[in-house]
XYZ file of C-alpha atoms in Angstrom:
556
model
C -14.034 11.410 26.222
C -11.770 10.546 23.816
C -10.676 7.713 21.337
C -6.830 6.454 22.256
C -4.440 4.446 19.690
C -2.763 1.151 21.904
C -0.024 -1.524 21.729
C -1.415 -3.421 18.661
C -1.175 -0.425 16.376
C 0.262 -1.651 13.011
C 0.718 2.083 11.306
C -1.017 1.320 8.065
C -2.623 4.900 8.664
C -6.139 3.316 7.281
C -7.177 5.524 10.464
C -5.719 8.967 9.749
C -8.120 9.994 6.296
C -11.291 9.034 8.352
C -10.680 11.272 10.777
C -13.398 14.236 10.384
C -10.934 16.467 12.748
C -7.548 15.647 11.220
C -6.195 14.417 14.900
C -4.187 11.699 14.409
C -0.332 11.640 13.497
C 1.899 11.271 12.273
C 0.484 11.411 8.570
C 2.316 9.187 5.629
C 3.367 12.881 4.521
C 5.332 13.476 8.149
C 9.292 13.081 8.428
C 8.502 11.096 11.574
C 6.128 9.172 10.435
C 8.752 6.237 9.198
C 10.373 6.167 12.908
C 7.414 6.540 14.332
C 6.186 3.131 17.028
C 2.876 3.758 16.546
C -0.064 6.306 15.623
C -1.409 8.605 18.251
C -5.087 10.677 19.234
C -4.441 14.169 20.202
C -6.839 13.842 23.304
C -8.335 17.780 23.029
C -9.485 17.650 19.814
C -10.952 14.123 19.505
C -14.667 14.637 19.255
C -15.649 11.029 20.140
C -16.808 10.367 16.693
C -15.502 6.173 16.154
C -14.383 6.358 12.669
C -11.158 5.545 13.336
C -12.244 2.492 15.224
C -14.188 0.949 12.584
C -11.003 2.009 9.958
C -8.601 -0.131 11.899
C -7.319 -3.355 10.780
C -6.190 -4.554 13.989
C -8.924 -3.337 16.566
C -5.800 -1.208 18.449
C -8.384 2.122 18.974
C -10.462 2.230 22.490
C -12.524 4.841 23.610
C -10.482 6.074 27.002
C -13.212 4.801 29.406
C -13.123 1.362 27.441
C -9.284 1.092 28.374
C -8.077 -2.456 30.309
C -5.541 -1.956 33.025
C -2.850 -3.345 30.633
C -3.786 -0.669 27.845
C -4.561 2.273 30.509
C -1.174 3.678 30.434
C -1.685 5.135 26.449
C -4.243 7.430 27.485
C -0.723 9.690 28.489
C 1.198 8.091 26.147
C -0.898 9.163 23.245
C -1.089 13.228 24.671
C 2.557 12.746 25.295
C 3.415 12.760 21.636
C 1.094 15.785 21.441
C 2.845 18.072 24.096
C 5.801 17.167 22.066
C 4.639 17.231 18.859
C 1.559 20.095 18.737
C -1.448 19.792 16.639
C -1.762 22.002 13.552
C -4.254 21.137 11.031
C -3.276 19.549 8.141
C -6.919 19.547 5.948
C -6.090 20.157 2.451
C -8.351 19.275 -0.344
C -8.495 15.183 -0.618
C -6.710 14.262 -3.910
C -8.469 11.541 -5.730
C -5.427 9.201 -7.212
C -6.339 9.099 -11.528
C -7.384 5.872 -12.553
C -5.876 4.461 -16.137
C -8.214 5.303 -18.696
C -10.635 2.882 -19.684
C -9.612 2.761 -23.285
C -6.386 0.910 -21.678
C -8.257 -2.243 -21.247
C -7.700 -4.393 -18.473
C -4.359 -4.038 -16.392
C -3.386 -7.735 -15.463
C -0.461 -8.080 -12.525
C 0.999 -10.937 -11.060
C 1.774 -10.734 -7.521
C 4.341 -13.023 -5.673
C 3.823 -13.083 -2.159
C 0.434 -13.103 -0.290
C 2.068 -11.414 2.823
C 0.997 -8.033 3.858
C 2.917 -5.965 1.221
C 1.556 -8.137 -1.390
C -2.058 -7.688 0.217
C -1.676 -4.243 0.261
C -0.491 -3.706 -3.507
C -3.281 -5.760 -4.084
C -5.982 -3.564 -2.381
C -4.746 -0.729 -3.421
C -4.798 -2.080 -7.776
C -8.203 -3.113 -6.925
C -9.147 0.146 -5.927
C -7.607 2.051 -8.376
C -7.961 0.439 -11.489
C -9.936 -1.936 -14.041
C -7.215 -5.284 -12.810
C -7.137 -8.632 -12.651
C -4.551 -10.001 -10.290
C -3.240 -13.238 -9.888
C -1.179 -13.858 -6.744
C 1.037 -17.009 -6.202
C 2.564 -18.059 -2.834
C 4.868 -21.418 -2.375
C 2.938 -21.982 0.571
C -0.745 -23.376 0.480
C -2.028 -20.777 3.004
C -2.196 -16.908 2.182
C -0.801 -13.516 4.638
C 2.726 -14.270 4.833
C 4.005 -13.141 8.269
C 0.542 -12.311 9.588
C -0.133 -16.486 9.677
C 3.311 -16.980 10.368
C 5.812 -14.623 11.830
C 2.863 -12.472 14.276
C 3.241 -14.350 18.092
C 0.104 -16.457 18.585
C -0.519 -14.303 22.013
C -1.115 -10.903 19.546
C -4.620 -12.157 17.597
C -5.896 -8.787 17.520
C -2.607 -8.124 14.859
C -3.653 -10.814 13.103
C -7.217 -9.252 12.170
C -5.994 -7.383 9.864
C -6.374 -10.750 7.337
C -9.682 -10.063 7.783
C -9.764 -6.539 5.692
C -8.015 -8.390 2.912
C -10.131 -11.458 2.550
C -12.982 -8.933 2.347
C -11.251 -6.776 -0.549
C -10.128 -10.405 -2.277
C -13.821 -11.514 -2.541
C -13.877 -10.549 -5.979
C -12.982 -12.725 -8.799
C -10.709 -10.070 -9.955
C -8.300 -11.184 -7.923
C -7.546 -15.180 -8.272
C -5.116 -17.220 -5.704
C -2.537 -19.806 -6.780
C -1.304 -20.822 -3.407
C 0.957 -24.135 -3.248
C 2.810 -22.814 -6.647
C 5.921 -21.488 -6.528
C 7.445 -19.166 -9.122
C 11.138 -20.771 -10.722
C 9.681 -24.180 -10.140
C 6.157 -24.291 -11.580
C 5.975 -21.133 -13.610
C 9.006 -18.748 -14.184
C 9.478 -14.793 -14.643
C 9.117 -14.862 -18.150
C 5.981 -17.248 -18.524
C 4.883 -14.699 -15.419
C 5.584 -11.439 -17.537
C 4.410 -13.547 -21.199
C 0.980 -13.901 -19.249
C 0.732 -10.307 -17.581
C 1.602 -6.399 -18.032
C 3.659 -6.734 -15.166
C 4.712 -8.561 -11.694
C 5.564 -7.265 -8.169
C 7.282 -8.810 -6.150
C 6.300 -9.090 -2.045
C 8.543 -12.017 -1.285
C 9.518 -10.736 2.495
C 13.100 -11.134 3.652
C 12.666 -15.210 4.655
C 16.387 -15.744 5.568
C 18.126 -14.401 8.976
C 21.452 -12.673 9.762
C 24.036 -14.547 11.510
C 26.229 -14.008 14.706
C 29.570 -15.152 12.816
C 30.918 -16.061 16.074
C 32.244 -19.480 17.278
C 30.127 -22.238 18.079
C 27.092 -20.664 16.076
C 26.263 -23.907 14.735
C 26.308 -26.294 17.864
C 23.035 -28.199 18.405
C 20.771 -25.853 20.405
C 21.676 -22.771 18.533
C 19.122 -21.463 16.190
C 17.626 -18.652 14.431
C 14.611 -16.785 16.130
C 13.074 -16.714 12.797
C 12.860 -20.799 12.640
C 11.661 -21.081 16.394
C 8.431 -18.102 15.912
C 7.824 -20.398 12.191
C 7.666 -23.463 14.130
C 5.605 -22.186 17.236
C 3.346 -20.999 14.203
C 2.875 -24.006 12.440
C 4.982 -23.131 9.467
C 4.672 -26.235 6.911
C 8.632 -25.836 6.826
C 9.450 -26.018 10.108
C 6.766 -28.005 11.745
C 8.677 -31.168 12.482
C 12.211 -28.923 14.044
C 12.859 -30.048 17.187
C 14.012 -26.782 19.843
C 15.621 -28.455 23.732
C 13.524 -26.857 26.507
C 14.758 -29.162 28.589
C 17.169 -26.565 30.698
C 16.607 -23.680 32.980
C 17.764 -20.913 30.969
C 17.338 -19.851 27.303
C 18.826 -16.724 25.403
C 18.408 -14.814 23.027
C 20.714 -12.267 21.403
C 18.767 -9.449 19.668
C 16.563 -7.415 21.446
C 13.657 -6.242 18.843
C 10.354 -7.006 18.997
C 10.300 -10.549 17.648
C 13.254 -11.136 20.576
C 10.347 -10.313 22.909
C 7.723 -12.035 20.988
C 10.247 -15.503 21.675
C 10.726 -14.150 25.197
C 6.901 -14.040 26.060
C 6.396 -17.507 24.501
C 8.973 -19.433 26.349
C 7.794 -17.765 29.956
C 3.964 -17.775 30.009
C 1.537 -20.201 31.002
C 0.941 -22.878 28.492
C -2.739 -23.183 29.610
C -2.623 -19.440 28.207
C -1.192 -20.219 25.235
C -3.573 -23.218 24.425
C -6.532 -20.083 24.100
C -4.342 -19.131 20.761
C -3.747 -20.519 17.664
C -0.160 -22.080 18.563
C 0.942 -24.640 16.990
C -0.448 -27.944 18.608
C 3.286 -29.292 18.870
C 4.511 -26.034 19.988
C 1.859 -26.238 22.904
C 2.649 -29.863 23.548
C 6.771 -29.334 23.618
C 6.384 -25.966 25.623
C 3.811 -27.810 28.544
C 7.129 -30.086 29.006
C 9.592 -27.384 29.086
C 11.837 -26.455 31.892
C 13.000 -23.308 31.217
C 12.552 -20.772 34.184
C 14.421 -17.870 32.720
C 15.008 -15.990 29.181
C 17.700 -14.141 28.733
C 17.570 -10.743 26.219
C 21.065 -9.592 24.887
C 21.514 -5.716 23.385
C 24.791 -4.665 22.274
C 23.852 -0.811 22.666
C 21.970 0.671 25.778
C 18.474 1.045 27.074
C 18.082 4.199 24.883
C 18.944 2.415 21.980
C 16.982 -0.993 22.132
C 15.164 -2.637 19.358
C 12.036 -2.821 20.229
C 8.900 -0.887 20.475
C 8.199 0.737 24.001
C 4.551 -0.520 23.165
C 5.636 -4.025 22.967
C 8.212 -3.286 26.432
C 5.387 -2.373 28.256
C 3.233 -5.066 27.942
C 5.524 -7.465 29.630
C 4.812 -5.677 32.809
C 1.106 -6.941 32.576
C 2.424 -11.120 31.945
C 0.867 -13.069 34.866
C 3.510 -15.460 36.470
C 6.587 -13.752 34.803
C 8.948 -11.030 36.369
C 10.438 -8.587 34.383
C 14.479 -7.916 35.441
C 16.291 -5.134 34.550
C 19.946 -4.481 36.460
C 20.174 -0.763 37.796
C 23.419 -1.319 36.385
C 22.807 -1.644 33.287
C 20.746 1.744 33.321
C 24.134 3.899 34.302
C 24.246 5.906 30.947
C 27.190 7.371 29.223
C 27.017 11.084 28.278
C 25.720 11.116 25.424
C 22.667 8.903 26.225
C 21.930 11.130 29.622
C 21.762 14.525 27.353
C 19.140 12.829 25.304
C 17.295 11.727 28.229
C 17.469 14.962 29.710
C 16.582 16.860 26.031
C 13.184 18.415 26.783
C 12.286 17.972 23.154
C 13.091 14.213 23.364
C 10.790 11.799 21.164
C 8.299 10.635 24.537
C 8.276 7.261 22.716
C 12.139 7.112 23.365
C 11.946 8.651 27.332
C 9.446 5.858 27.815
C 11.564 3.163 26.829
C 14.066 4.525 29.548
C 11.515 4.996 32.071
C 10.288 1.538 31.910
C 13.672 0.041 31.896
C 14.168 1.720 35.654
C 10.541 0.897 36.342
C 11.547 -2.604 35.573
C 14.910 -2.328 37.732
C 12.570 -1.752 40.992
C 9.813 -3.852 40.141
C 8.313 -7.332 41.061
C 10.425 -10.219 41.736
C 7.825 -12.776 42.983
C 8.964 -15.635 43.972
C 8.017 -19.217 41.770
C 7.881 -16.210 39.222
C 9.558 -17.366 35.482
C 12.177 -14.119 34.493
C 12.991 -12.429 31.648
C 16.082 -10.731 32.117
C 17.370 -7.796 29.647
C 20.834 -7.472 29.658
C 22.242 -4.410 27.561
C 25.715 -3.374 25.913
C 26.452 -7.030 25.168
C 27.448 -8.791 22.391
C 28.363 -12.647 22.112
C 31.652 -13.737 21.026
C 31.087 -17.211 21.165
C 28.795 -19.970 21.884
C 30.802 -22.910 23.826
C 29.674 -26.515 24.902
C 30.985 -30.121 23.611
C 28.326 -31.639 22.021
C 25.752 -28.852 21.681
C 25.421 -25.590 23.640
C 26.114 -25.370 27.353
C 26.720 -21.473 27.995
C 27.398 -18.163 25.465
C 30.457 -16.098 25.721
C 29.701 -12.258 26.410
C 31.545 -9.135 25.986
C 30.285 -5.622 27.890
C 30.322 -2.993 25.260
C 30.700 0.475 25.929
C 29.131 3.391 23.382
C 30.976 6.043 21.539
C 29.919 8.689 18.976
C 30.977 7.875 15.420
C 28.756 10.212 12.715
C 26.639 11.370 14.597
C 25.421 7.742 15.392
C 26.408 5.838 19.047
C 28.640 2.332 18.355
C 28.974 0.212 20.953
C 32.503 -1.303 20.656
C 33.950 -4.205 23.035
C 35.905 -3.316 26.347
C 38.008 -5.539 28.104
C 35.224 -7.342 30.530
C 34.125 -10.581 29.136
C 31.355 -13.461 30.959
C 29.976 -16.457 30.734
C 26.054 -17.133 30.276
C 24.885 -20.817 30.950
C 22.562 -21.806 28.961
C 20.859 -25.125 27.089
C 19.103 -22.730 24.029
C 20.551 -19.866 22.411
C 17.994 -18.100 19.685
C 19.624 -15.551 17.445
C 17.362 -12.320 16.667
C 19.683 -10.223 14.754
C 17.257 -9.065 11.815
C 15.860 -10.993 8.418
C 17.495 -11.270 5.393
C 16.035 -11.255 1.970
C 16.966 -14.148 -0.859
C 17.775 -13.815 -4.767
C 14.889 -14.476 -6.613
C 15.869 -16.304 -9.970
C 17.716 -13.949 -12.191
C 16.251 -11.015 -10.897
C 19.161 -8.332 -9.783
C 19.876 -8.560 -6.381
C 21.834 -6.298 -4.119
C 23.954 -9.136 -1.816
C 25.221 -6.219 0.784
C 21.758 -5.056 1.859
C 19.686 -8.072 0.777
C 17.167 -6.348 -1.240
C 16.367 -6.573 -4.903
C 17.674 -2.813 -6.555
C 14.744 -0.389 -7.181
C 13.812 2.705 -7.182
C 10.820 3.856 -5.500
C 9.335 0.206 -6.606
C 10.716 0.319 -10.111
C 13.326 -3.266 -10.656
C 16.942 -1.818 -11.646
C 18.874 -4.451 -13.740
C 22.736 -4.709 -13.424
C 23.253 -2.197 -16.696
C 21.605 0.453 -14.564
C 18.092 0.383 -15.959
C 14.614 -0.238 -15.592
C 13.451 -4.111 -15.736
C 10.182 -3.222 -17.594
C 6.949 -4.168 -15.973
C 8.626 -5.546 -12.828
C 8.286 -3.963 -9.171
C 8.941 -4.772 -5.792
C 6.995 -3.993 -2.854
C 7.488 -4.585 1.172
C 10.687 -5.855 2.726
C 12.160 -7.259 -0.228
C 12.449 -4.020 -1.860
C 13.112 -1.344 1.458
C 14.994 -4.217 3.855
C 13.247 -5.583 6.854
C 12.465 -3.295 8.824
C 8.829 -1.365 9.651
C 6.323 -3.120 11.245
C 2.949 -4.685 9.066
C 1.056 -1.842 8.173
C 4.563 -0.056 7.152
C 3.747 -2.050 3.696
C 0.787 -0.311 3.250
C 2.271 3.083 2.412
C 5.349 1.372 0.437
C 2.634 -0.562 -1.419
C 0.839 2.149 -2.574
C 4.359 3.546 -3.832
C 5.029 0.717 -5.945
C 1.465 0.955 -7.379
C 1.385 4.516 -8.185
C 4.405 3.749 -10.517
C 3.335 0.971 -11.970
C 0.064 2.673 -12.605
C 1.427 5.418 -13.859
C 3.889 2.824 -16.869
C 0.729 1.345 -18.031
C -1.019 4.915 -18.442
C 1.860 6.111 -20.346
C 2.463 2.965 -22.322
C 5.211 1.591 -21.348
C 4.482 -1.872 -20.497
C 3.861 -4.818 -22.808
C 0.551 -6.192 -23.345
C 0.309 -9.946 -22.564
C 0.373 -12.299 -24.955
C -1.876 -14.762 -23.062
C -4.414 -14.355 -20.813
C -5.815 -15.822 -17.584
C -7.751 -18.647 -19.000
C -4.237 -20.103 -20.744
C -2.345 -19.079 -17.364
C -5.307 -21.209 -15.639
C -4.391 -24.348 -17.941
C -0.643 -23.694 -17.654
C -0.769 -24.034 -14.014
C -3.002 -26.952 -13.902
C -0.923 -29.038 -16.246
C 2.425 -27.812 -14.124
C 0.786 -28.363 -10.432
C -1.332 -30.900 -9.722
C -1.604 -29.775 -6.075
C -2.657 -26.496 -6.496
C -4.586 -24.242 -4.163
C -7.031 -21.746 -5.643
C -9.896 -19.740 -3.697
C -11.890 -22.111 -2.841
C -9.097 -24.567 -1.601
C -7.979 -21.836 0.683
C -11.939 -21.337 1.874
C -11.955 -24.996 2.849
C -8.719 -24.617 5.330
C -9.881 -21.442 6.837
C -13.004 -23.436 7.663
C -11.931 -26.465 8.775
C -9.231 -24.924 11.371
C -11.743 -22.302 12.123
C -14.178 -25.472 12.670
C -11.429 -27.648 14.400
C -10.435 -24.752 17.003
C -14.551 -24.069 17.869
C -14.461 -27.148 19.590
C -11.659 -26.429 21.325
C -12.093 -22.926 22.672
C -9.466 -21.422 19.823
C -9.378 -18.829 17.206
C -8.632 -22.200 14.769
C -6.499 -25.276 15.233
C -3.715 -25.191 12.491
C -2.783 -27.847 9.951
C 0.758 -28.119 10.013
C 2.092 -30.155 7.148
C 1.719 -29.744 3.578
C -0.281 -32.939 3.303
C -2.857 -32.022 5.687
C -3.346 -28.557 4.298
C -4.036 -30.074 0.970
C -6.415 -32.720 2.323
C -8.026 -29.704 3.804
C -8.114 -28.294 0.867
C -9.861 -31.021 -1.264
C -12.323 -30.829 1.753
């Protein structure tokens, strides 16, 4: 018997050291291991031991004979990536990362951001030196994307808040949620009161179509629609029109199929999550029978995760609808389809496309329908969207790389809802540099680069603000521990300033600037009271959705 890695795999590689038999790969160290969907068991050398299953984060490890008929399939897909990819050991001798010395004193860091890349810069100071840590988030709530962005049908992903608010117990590490930095403390005061501050902002913006009729009532971003199905304090009171048959979205990544899954399932599943109440209430009035997903490239080349793909064959009441058409591939596609050494991750997406193309169609059934090489060109209706203008794409080589560019054949998609899923952006923070092309703030390896070309002392970036947005949540983990090592490695070698103040005149600052601040035990006193409020009603927690009821909760 033997342990298997499955869909909810977040590839923070908290797995891979507590393995006693080196089996599971990629490593951090790998080439592959930042393409890589997910983490994988080699099945002959797993010895049935568990410590990878009490390592994870997300509970995404089963023992083979535990496996549900919706996980069953990554018993092969794990030894796939092995027949591909064979094992050779990698045990060398287990480095342990230097701590400061203690003569140093007391490193103190400000984070911004509570998300996972600020979670896991966090964990990883606390572990490796003598810190205190102050982390500030705008919002009242901590984790970012994990409360926010992860779909409210994927708890187990969301577990991983669980290994941080177990590392955060300490008072070394102090929360000011509800405080946001440029408004009621800026960079300087930040820097005046610390040796340095990273920054784990996210990328909170989204990419846009640029095509007519973008901005028509009933055109939106993805990213506002997941927010307010999550119970975002921003978006809470948007309003979204399910009251047609057919929705679409253009973007085919995982948070595409994320919206997807949400708009097709049974309500009466989704009221076992943590949904948003007025999510739940608009979506048990909706009318729309049929979502569909727009790719510009090919079946090869889609977005998302064939993890993620897979599980919509296992959604009760929703067909899955893939045109054989659509799976007619150009030349260049077919050789890598036919390339023995092909990635198995990347076959499987194919294969599950043309299981898809001759699968279930149920009638009374709600569809999702992937459409590929299509972009939109624009988004038509008189007072707010009626249908979205396609164009069929075709793919040529350019660099090495396959472009899809637009042919001739153009079509017209009715439809009442058109969500955008195109990729995040990330924001200028105050004065800090910022690269506008790429949407990232410049850095190397974590290190802040100012416009003249050189270091910002004692300022870092970590997560999606400082790579782009792309990786999934445990991606951060390995970035994070990038930025730290650096930073570490200034304040052993002197190079940042010492603070001129210290946590107890930070403490009064803060008070005197915001009245409405949320420390540790404010944040305690949500967690329970949702926690309490969804007990009663047969959910993981019931969420308050508004500022003002956060911060009552808060009080307690």
């Amino acid at each position: 018997m033997a342990y298997v890695i499955t869909q909810r795999c977040c590839n923070d590689a908290s797995c891979v050291s507590e393995c006693p038999v080196d089996c599971i790969r990629p490593t951090p160290d790998q080439p592959e291991f930042a393409t890589t969907e997910m983490l994988y068991i080699d099945p002959d050398t797993c010895i049935d031991c568990g410590a990878c299953v009490d390592a994870c984060p997300v509970e995404a490890i089963f023992s083979e004979d535990d496996l549900t008929a919706s996980l069953a399939r990554f018993r092969d897909i794990n030894a796939a990536y092995f027949q591909r990819h064979p094992l050779e050991s990698n045990f060398d001798p287990i480095i342990t990362p230097a701590r400061p010395p203690k003569e140093l004193g007391t490193l103190r860091v400000a984070i911004v951001g509570a998300g996972p890349a600020a979670c896991y810069a966090a964990d990883e100071l606390l572990r490796r030196a003598d810190v205190e840590i102050e982390m500030f988030d705008r919002l009242p709530t901590p984790w970012g994307l994990v409360r926010a962005g992860v779909a409210p049908d994927h708890p187990g992903t969301k577990t991983v808040s669980g290994m941080f608010e177990s590392a955060f117990r300490r008072e070394t590490l102090q929360y000011y949620l509800n405080v946001e930095v440029g408004t009621h403390i800026s960079h300087e005061e930040l820097l005046r009161h610390h040796h340095a501050v990273i920054y784990a902002v996210g990328a909170s913006s989204d990419r846009k179509m640029g095509v007519p009729g973008e901005d028509l009532p009933g055109s939106h971003s993805a990213t506002e629609f997941v927010a307010w199905y999550n119970g975002h304090p921003d978006y809470a009171d948007r309003t979204f029109d399910l009251s047609g048959e057919r929705a679409v979205i253009v973007g085919n990544g995982n948070v595409a199929l994320d919206v997807a899954r949400v708009l097709t399932v049974d309500p009466d599943e989704l009221a076992k999550t943590d949904i948003a109440d007025h999510a739940l209430d608009a979506l048990r009035q909706s009318n729309i029978r049929e979502v569909v997903v727009l790719g510009r490239r090919g079946p090869l080349q889609a977005a998302y995760t064939s993890p993620e793909f897979l599980a919509l064959a296992h959604l009760k009441g929703v067909d899955v609808i893939v045109d054989e058409t659509d799976l007619a591939l150009d030349h260049a596609s077919q050789a890598i389809v036919d390339d023995p050494q092909v990635e198995p991750s990347l076959k499987l997406k194919y294969t599950l496309a043309q299981e898809y193309a001759g699968g279930r169609r149920a009638e009374g059934n709600k569809r999702i329908v992937f459409r590929y090489l299509t972009s939109p060109t624009a988004l038509t209706g008189t007072d707010r969207v009626e249908s979205i203008e396609i164009v069929h794409n075709e793919l040529f080589e350019e660099g090495g790389q396959l472009v899809a560019r637009p042919t001739d054949r153009t079509e017209s998609i009715g439809a009442s809802l058109v969500l955008r899923s195109i990729g995040y952006r990330g924001e200028r923070l105050g004065e800090l540099p910022f690269d506008e092309r790429r949407g990232v703030v410049p850095n190397e390896h974590g290190r802040v680069i100012g416009d003249d070309g050189t270091m910002l002392s004692g300022v870092y970036v970590s997560g999606w603000i400082k790579r782009g947005p792309r990786g999934v949540i445990g991606s951060n983990r390995i970035d994070s521990e990038e930025t730290v090592e650096l930073l570490l490695a200034d304040f052993t070698a002197g190079k940042l300033a010492a603070p001129q103040a210290d946590r107890v005149a930070l403490k009064a600052l803060l008070a005197e600037r915001q009245a409405d601040l949320v420390d540790r035990a404010g944040w305690r006193a949500i967690d329970q009271a949702e926690k309490t409020a969804g007990k009663s009603a047969g959910r993981p927690r019931v969420k308050f959705t508004t500022r003002e009821d956060l911060l009552k909760a808060a009080r307690g």
